[in-house]
mmCIF file of C-alpha atoms in Angstrom:
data_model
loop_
_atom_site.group_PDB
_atom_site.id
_atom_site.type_symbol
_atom_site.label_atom_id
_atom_site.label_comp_id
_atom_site.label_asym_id
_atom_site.label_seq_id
_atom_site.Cartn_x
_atom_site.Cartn_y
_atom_site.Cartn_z
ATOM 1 C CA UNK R 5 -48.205 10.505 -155.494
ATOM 2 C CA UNK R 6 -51.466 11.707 -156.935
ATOM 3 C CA UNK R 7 -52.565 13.687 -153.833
ATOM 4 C CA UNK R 8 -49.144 16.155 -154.437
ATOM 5 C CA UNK R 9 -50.000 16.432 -157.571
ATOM 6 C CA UNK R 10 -53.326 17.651 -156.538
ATOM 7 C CA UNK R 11 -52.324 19.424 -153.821
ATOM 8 C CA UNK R 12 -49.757 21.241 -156.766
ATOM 9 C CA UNK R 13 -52.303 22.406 -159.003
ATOM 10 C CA UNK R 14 -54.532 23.365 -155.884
ATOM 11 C CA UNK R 15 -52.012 25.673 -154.560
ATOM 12 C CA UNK R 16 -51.696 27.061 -158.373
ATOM 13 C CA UNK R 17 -55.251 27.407 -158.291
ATOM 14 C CA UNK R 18 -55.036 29.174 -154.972
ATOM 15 C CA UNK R 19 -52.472 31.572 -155.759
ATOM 16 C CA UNK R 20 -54.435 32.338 -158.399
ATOM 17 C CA UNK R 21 -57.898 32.818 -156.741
ATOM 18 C CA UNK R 22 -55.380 34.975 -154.575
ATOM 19 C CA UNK R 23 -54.337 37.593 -156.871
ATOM 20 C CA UNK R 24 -57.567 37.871 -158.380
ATOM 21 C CA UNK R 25 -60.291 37.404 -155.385
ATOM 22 C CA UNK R 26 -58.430 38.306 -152.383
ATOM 23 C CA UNK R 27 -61.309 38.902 -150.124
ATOM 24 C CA UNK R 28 -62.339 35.323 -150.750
ATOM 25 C CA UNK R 29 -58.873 33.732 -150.885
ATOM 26 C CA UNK R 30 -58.957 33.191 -146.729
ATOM 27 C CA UNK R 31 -62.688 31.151 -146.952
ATOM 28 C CA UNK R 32 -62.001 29.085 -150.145
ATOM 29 C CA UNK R 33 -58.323 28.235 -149.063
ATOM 30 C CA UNK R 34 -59.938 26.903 -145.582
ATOM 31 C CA UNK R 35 -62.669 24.975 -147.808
ATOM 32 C CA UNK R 36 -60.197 23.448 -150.210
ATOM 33 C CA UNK R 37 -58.364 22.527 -146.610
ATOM 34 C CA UNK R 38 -60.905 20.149 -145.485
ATOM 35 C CA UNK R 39 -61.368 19.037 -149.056
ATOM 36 C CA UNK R 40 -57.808 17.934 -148.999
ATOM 37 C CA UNK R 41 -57.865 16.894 -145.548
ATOM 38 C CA UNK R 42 -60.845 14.302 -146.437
ATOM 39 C CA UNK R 43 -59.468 13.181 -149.484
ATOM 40 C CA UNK R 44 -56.019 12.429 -148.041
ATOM 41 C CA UNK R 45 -57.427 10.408 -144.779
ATOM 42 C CA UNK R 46 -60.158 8.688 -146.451
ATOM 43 C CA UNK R 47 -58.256 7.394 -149.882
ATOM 44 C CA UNK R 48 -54.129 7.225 -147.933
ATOM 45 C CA UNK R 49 -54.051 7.533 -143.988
ATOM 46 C CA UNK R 50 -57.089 5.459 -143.595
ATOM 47 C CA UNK R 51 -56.038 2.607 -145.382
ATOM 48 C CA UNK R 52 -52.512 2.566 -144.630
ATOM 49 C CA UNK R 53 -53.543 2.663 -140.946
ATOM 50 C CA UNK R 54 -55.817 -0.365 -141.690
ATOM 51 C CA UNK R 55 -53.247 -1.929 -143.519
ATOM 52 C CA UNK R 56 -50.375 -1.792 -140.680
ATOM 53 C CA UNK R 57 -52.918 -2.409 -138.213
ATOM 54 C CA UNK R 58 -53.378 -5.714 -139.629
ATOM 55 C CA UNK R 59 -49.644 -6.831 -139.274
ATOM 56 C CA UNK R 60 -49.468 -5.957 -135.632
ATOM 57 C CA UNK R 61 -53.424 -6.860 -134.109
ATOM 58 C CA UNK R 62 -51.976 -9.284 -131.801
ATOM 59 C CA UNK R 63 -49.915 -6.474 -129.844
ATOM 60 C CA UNK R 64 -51.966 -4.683 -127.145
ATOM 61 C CA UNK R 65 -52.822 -1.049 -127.594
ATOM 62 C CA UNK R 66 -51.494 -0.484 -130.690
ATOM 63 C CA UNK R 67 -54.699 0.330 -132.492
ATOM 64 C CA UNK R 68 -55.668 3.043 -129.733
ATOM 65 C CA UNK R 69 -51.979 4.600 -129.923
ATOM 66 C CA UNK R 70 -52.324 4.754 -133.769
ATOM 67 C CA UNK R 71 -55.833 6.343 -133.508
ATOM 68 C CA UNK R 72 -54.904 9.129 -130.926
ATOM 69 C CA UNK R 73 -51.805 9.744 -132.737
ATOM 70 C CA UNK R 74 -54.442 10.908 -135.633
ATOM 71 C CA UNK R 75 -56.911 12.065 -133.694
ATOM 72 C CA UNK R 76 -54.037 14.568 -131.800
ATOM 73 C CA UNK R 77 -52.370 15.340 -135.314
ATOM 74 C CA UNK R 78 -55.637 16.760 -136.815
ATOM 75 C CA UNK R 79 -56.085 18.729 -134.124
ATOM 76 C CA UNK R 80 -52.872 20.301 -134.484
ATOM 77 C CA UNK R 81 -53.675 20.750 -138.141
ATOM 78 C CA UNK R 82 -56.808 22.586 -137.020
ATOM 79 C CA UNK R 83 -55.199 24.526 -134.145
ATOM 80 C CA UNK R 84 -52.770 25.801 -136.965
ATOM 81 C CA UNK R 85 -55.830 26.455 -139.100
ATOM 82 C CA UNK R 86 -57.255 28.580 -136.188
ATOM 83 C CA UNK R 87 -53.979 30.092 -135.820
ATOM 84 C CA UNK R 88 -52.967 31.000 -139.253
ATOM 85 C CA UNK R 89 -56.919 33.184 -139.483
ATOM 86 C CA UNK R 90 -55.118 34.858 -135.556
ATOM 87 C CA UNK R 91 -57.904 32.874 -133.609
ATOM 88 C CA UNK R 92 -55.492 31.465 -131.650
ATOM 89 C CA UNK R 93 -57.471 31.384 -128.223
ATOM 90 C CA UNK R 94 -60.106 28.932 -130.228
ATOM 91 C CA UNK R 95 -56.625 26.780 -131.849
ATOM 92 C CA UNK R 96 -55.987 26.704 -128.020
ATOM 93 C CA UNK R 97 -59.336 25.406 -127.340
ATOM 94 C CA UNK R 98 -59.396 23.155 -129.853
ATOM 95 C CA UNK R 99 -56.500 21.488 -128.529
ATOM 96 C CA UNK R 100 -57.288 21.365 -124.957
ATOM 97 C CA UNK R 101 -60.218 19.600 -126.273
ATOM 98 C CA UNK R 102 -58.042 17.134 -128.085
ATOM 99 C CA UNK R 103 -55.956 16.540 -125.098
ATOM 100 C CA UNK R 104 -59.065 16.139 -122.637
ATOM 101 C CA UNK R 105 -60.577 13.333 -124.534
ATOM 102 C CA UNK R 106 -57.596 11.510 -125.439
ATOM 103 C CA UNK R 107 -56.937 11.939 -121.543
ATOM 104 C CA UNK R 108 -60.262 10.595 -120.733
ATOM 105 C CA UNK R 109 -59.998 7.549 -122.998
ATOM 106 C CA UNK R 110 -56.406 6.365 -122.178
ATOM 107 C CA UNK R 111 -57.645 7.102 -118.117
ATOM 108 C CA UNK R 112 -60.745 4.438 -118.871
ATOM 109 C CA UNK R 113 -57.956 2.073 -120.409
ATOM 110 C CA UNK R 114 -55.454 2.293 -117.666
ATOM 111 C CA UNK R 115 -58.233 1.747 -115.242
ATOM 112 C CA UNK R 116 -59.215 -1.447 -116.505
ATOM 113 C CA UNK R 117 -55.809 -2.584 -116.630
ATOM 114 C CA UNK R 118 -55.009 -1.213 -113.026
ATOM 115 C CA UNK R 119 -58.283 -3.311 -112.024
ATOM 116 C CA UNK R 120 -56.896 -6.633 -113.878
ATOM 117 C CA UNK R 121 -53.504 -6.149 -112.405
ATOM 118 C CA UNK R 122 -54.847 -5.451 -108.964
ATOM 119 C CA UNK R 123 -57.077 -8.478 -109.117
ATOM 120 C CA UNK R 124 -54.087 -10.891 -110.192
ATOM 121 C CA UNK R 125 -52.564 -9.317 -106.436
ATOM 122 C CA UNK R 126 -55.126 -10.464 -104.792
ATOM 123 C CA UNK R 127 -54.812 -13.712 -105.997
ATOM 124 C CA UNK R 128 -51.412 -13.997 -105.680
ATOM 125 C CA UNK R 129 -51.708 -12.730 -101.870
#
């Protein structure tokens, strides 16, 4: 509850830096961003993910799933970012970045499972 009522009297602040330093409203909006962004995953997404984590450890993947889910959601939040400024070729980049190692991760995971399940084959045979 506290971080909308900071995020309230940021956008008041905002609007205000707006009407009266408009050249500077674009570069302090982004910094107040990532101000916001670290406050919220360090003091509610951060520990809420720890926290559920906790009930479910004994189910298989569920921490990685969790964490990419993040990891793909703030890039999103940046490609938006990039977007918003009309960069939109780097928010594109950005993502495809995203998406490459969260490819190359889950690959590396499914490969050691493939290799376990391939081995239990060959046992079986």
């Amino acid at each position: 509850m506290i971080f909308i009522f900071y995020a309230v009297i940021i956008l008041l602040i905002l609007l205000l830096i707006k009407d009266s330093f408009s050249k500077l409203h674009t570069l302090i909006a982004i910094v107040v961003f990532f101000i916001l962004l670290h406050f919220l995953l360090s003091m509610l997404v951060i520990p809420f993910l720890e926290k559920l984590l906790s009930y479910v450890h004994s189910v298989p993947y569920v921490a990685q799933l969790v964490y990419s889910a993040l990891f793909y959601q703030i890039g999103l939040l940046l490609h938006s970012i990039f977007e918003e400024q009309e960069y939109d070729s780097i928010g594109e980049l950005v993502m495809i970045a995203v998406r490459i190692v969260l490819l190359t991760y889950w690959i590396g995971e499914f490969a050691n499972v493939l290799s376990k399940f391939s081995s239990i084959l060959e046992k079986l045979q």
